[in-house]
Short mmCIF file of C-alpha atoms in Angstrom, two decimals:
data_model
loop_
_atom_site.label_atom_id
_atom_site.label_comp_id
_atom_site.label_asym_id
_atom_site.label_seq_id
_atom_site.Cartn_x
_atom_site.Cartn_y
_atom_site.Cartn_z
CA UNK A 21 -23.95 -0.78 11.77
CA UNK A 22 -20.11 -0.61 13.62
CA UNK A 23 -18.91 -3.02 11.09
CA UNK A 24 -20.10 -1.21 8.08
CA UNK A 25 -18.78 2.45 9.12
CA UNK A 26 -15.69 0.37 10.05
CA UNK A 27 -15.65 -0.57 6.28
CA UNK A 28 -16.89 2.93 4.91
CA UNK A 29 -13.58 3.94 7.01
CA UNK A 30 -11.37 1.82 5.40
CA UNK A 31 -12.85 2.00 1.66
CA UNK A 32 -12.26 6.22 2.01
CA UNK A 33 -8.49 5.18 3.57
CA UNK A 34 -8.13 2.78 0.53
CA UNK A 35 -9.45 5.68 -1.77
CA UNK A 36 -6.68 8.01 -0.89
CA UNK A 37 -3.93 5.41 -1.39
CA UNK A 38 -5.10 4.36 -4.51
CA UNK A 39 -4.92 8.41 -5.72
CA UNK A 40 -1.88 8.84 -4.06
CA UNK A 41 0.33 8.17 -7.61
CA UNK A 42 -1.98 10.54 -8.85
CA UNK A 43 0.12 13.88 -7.78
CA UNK A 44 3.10 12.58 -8.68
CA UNK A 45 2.40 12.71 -12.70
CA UNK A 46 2.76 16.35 -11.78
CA UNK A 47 5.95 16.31 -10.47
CA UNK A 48 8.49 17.96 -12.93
CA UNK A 49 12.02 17.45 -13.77
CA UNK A 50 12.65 14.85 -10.85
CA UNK A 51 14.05 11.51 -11.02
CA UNK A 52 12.54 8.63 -10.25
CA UNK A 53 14.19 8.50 -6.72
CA UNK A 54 14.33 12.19 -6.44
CA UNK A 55 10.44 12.05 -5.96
CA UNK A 56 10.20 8.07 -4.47
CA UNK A 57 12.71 9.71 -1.13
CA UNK A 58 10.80 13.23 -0.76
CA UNK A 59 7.26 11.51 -1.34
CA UNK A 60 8.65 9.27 1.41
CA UNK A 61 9.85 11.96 4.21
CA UNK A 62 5.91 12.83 4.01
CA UNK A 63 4.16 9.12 3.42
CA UNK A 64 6.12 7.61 6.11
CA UNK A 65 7.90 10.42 8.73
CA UNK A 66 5.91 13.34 8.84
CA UNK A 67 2.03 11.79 8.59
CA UNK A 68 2.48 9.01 10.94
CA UNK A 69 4.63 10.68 13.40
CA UNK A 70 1.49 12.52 13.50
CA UNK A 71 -1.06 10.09 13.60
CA UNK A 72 0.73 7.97 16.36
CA UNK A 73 0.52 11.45 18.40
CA UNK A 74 -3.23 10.67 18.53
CA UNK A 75 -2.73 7.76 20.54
CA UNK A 76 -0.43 9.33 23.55
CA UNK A 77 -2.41 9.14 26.35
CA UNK A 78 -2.41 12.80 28.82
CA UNK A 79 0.98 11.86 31.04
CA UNK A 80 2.53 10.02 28.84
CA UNK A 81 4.67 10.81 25.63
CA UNK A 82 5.56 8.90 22.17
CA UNK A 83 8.69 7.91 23.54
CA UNK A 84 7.46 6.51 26.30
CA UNK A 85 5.04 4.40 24.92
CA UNK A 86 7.64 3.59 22.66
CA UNK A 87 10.17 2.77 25.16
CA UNK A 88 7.96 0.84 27.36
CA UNK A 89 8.14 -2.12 25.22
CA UNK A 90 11.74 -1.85 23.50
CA UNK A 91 11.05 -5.97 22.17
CA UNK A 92 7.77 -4.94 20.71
CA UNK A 93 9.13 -1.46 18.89
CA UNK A 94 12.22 -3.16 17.26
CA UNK A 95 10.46 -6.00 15.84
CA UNK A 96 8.11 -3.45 14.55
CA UNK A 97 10.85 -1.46 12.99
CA UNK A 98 12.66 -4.61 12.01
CA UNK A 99 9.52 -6.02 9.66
CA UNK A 100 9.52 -2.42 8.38
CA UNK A 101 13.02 -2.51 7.56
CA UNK A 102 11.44 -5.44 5.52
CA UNK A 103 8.29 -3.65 4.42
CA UNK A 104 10.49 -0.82 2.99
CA UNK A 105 12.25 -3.39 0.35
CA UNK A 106 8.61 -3.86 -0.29
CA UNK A 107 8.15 -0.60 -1.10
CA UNK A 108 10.63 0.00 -3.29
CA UNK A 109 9.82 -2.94 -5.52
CA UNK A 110 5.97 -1.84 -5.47
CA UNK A 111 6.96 1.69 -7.44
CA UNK A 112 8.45 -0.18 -9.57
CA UNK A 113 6.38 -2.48 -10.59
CA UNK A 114 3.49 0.03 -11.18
CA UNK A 115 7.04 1.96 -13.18
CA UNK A 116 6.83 -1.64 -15.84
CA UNK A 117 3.15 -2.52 -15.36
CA UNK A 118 1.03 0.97 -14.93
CA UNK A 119 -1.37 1.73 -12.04
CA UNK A 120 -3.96 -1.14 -12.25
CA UNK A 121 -2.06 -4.23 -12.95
CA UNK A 122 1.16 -3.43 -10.94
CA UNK A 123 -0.72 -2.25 -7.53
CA UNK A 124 -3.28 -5.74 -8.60
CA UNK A 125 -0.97 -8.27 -8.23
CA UNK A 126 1.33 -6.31 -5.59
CA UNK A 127 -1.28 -5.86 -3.53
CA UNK A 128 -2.95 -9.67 -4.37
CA UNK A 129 0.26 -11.27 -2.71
CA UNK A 130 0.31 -8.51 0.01
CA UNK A 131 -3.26 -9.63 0.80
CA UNK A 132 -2.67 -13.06 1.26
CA UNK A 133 0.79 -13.18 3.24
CA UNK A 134 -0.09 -10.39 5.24
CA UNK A 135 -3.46 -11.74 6.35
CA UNK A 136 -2.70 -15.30 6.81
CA UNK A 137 0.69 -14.87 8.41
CA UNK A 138 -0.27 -13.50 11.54
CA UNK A 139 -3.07 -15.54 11.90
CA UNK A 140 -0.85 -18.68 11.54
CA UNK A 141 2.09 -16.86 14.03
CA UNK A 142 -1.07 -16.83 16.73
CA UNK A 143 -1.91 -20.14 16.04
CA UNK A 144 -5.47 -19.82 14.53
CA UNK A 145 -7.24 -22.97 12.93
CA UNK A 146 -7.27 -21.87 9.79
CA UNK A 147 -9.33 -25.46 8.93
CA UNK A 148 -12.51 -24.85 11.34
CA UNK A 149 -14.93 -22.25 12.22
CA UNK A 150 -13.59 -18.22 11.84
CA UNK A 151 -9.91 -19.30 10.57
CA UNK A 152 -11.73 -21.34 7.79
CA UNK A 153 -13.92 -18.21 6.44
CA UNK A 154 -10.40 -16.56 6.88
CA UNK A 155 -8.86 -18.60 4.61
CA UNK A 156 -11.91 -19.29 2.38
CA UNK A 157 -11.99 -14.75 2.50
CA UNK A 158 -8.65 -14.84 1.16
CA UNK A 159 -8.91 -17.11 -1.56
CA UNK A 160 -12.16 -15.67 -3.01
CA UNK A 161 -9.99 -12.58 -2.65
CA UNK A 162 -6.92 -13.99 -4.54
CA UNK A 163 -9.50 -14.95 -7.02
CA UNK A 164 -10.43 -11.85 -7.98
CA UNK A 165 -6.84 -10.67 -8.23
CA UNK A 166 -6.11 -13.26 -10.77
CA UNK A 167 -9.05 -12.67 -13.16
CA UNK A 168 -7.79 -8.67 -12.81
CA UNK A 169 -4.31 -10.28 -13.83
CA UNK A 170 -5.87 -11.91 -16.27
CA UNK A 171 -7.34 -9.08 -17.95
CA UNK A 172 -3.66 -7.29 -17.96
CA UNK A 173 -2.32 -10.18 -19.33
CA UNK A 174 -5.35 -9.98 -22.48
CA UNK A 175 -4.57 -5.71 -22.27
CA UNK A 176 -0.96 -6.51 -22.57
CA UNK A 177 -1.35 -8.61 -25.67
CA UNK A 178 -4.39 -6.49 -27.66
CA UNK A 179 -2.56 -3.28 -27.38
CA UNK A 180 -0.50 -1.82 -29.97
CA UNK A 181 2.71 -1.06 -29.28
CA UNK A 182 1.99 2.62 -29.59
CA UNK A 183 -1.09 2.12 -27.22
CA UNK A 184 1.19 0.71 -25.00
CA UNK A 185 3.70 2.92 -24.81
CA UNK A 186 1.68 5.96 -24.18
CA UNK A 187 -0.57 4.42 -21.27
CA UNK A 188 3.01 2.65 -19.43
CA UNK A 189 6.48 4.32 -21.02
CA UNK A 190 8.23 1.74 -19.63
CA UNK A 191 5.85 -1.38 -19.98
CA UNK A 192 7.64 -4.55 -19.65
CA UNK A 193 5.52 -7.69 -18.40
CA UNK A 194 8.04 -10.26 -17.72
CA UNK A 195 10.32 -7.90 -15.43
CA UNK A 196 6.70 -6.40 -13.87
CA UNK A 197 5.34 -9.28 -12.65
CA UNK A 198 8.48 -10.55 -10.76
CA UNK A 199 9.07 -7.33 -9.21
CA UNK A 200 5.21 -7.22 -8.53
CA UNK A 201 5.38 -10.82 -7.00
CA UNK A 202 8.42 -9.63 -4.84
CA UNK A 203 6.56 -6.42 -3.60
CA UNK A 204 3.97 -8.49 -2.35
CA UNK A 205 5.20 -10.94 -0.42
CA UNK A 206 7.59 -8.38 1.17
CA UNK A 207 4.99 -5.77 1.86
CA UNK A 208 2.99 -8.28 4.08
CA UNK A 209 5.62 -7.72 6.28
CA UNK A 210 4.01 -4.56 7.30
CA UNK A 211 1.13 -6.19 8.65
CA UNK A 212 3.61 -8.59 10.61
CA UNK A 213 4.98 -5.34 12.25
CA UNK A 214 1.68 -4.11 13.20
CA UNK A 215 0.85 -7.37 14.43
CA UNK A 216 4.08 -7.16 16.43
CA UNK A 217 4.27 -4.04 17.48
CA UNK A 218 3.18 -1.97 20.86
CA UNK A 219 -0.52 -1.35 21.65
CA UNK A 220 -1.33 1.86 23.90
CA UNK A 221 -3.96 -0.07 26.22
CA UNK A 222 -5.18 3.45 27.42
CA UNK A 223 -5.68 4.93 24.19
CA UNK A 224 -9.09 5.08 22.34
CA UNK A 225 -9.59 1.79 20.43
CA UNK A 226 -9.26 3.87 16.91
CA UNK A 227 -5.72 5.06 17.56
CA UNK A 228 -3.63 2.02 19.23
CA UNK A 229 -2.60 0.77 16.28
CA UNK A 230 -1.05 4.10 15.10
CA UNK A 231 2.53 4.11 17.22
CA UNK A 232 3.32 0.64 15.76
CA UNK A 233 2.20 2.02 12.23
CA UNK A 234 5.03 4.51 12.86
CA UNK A 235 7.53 2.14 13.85
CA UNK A 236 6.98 0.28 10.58
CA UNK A 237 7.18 3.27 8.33
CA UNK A 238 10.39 4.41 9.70
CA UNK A 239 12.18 1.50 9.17
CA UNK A 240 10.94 1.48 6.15
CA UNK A 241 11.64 4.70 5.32
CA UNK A 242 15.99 3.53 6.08
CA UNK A 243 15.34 1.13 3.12
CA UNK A 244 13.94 2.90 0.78
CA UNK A 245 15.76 6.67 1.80
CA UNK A 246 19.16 4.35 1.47
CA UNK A 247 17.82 2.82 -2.35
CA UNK A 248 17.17 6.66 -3.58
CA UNK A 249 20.53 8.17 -2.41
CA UNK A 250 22.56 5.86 -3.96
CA UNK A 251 20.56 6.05 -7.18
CA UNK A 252 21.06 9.78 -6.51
CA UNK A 253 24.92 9.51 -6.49
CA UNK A 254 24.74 6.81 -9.52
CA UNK A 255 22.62 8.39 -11.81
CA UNK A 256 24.03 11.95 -10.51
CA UNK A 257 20.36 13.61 -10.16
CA UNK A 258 21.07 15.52 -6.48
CA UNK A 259 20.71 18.53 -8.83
CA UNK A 260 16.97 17.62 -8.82
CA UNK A 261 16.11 19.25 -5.02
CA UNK A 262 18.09 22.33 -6.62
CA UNK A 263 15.72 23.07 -9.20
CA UNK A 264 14.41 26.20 -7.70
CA UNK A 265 11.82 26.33 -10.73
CA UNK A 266 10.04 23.10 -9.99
CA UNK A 267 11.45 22.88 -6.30
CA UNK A 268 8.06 24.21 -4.76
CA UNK A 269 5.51 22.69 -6.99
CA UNK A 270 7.49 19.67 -6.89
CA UNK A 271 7.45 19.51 -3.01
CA UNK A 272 3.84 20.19 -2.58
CA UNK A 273 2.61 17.44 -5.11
CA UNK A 274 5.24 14.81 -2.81
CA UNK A 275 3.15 16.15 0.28
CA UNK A 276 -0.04 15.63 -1.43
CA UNK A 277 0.91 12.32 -2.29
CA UNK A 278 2.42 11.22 1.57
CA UNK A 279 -0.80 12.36 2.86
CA UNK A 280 -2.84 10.51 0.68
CA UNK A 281 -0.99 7.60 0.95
CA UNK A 282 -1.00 7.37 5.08
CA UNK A 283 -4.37 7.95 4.91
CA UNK A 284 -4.69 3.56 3.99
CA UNK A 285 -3.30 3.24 7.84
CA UNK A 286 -4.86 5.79 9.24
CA UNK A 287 -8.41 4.49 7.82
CA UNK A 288 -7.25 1.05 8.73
CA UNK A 289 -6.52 2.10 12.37
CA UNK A 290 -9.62 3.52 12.69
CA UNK A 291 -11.84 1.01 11.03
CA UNK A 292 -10.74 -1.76 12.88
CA UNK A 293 -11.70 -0.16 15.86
CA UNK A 294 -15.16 -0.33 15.16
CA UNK A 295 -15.25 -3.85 14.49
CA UNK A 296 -15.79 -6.63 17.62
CA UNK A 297 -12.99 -7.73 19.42
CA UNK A 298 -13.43 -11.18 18.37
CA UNK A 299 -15.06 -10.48 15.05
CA UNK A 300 -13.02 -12.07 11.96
CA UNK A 301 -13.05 -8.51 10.26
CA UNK A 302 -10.37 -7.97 12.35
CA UNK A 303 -8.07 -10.37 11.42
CA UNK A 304 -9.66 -9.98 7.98
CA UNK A 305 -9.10 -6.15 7.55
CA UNK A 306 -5.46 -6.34 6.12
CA UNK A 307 -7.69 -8.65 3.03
CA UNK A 308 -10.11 -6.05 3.22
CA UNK A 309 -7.58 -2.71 2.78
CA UNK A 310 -5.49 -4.91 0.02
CA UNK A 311 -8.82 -6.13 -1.81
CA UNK A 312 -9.96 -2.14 -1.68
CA UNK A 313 -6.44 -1.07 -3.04
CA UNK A 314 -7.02 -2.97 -6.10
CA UNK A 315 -10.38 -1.62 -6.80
CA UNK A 316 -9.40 1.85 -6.51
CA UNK A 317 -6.47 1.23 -8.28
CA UNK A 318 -8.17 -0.22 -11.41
CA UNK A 319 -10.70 2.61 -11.13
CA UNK A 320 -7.69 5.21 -11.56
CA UNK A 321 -6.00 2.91 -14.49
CA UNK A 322 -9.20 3.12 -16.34
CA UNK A 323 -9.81 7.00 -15.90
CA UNK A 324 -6.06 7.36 -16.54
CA UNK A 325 -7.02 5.62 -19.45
CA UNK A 326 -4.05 2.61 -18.86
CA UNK A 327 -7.38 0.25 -20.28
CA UNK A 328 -8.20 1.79 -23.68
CA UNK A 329 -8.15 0.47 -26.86
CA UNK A 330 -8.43 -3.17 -25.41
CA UNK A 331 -11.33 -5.82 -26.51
CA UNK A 332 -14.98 -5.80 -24.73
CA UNK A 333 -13.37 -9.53 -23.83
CA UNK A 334 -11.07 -7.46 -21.70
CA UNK A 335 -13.42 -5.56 -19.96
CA UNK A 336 -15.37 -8.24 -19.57
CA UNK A 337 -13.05 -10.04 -17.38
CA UNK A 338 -11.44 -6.70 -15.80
CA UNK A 339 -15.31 -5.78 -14.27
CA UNK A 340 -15.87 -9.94 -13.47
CA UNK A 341 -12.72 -9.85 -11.37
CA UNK A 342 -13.92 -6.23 -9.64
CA UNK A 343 -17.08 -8.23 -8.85
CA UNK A 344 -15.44 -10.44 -7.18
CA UNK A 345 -13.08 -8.52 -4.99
CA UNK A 346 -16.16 -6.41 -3.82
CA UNK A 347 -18.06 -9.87 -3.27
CA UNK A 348 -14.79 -11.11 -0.66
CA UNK A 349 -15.38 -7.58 1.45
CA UNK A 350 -19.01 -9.13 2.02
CA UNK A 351 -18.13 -12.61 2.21
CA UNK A 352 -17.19 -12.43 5.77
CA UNK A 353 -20.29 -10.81 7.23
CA UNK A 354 -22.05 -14.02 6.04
CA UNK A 355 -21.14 -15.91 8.74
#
């Protein structure tokens, strides 16, 4: 029963992710960066500055905790130094691909680094006993992010260009998937800073987790806050957060979309907390958030309608590869 609330916990952290682009179609008059930097003062400052606050034990403050373990917090802030390039690279690959096929293969690599790294850095056996249904998880999950590849590949070449152009402006599948590819492997350095990073002992199992999510965003948010200024100054859009018009709307829909986006980590955080200390769910629940991700995801590029006009062949393969991602959540209970 712990292990599936854990999951329910995760799946409605996953949900809010995956909506998170959502609010930002409503965003008006911005640049690209305009909204990527104030989305980002929410997602990955103001949310989980908050969430870590959960975790101070009474006597003790952020800082402290922070502080008491200077090794810990820097390599946490260093991987999300790296996480933030991450970042960057996953906008933009949803910017060339759309919703479904740029978060499915982003968050496909994501899956597999970030699970399997750690779990090699500790030394696990990833050949016998819980290391191999780690391993054997992952695949089945990689699996199902291929077929969903697949199916964008089939999308890509059924639609017309007009089709195209209305569900992604700026499709372009060659440039998409490398950027995608990139975003991947260099988000799973988020989970490396988690792994890394300080755990409050005296906290409540649900929050520990949440100081050295903090850590991670903030150096990520020195990547990505660096990217958008300078695209600021070279495409000369700092007029953008002067647009009184559009300024408060604008502002709110950014909020909307940090919140929803923290709310993966948060869910995370507390999920895992519910699972057994030496259950694999826990070293399986960055696979599990990823493999989620992509579900959602594909659920908001078909009611965004990023999927129509394409073949019943497509859909055939886009719902076999869904299968299959919700079959690797269960896959590790088996055992």
């Amino acid at each position: 029963m712990n292990n599936i609330l854990g999951l329910l916990i995760i799946a409605a952290g996953s949900f809010g992710q995956s909506s998170s682009y959502v609010p930002i179609n409503k965003v008006k008059q911005w640049s690209w960066e305009s909204f990527w930097l104030v989305q980002g003062i929410f997602a990955w400052l103001v949310f989980p500055f908050a969430g870590a606050l959960l975790a101070v034990p009474e006597g003790q403050t952020l800082w402290s905790i922070i502080a008491s373990d200077p090794a810990s917090s820097w390599a946490a802030f260093g991987y999300g130094i790296l996480w933030g390039v991450g970042g960057l690279t996953f906008g933009l690959s949803m910017r060339y691909l759309g919703i479904a096929m740029g978060q499915s293969i982003s968050l496909g690599t994501c899956a597999a680094f970030g699970t399997l790294f750690p779990a090699i850095i500790s030394g696990t056996d990833l050949m016998h006993g819980s290391g191999l249904v780690l391993l054997l998880g992952v695949c089945i999950t990689l699996a199902g992010i291929a077929v969903i590849g697949y199916a964008g590949s089939l999308r890509s070449k059924n639609l017309s260009e007009k089709d195209r152009s209305q569900a992604v402006k700026e499709f372009s599948l060659t440039k998409g998937l490398s950027v995608a590819v990139l975003a991947g492997v260099m988000s799973a350095c988020f989970a490396l800073g988690l792994d890394a990073g300080p755990v409050v002992e005296e906290s409540p199992a649900l929050f520990r987790t949440l100081p050295a999510t903090l850590l991670v965003t903030v150096g990520g948010f020195f990547t990505n806050a660096a990217y958008c200024l300078f695209q600021n100054f070279r495409n000369r859009t700092f007029g953008d957060y002067l647009k009184a018009p559009v300024l408060p709307g604008n502002i709110l829909f950014c909020a909307l979309a940090g919140l929803l986006w923290y709310t993966q980590f948060f869910g995370l955080g507390i999920g895992t907390g519910f699972f057994g200390k030496d259950s694999v769910l826990n070293a399986f629940a960055w696979c599990i958030l990823m493999s989620l991700n992509v579900v959602f995801s594909n659920v908001w590029g078909l009611v965004l309608k990023e999927w129509k006009g394409v073949s019943a062949k497509t859909s055939a393969v886009l719902v076999t590869g869904l299968a299959i991602l919700v079959f690797s959540l269960v896959f590790p209970n088996l055992f």
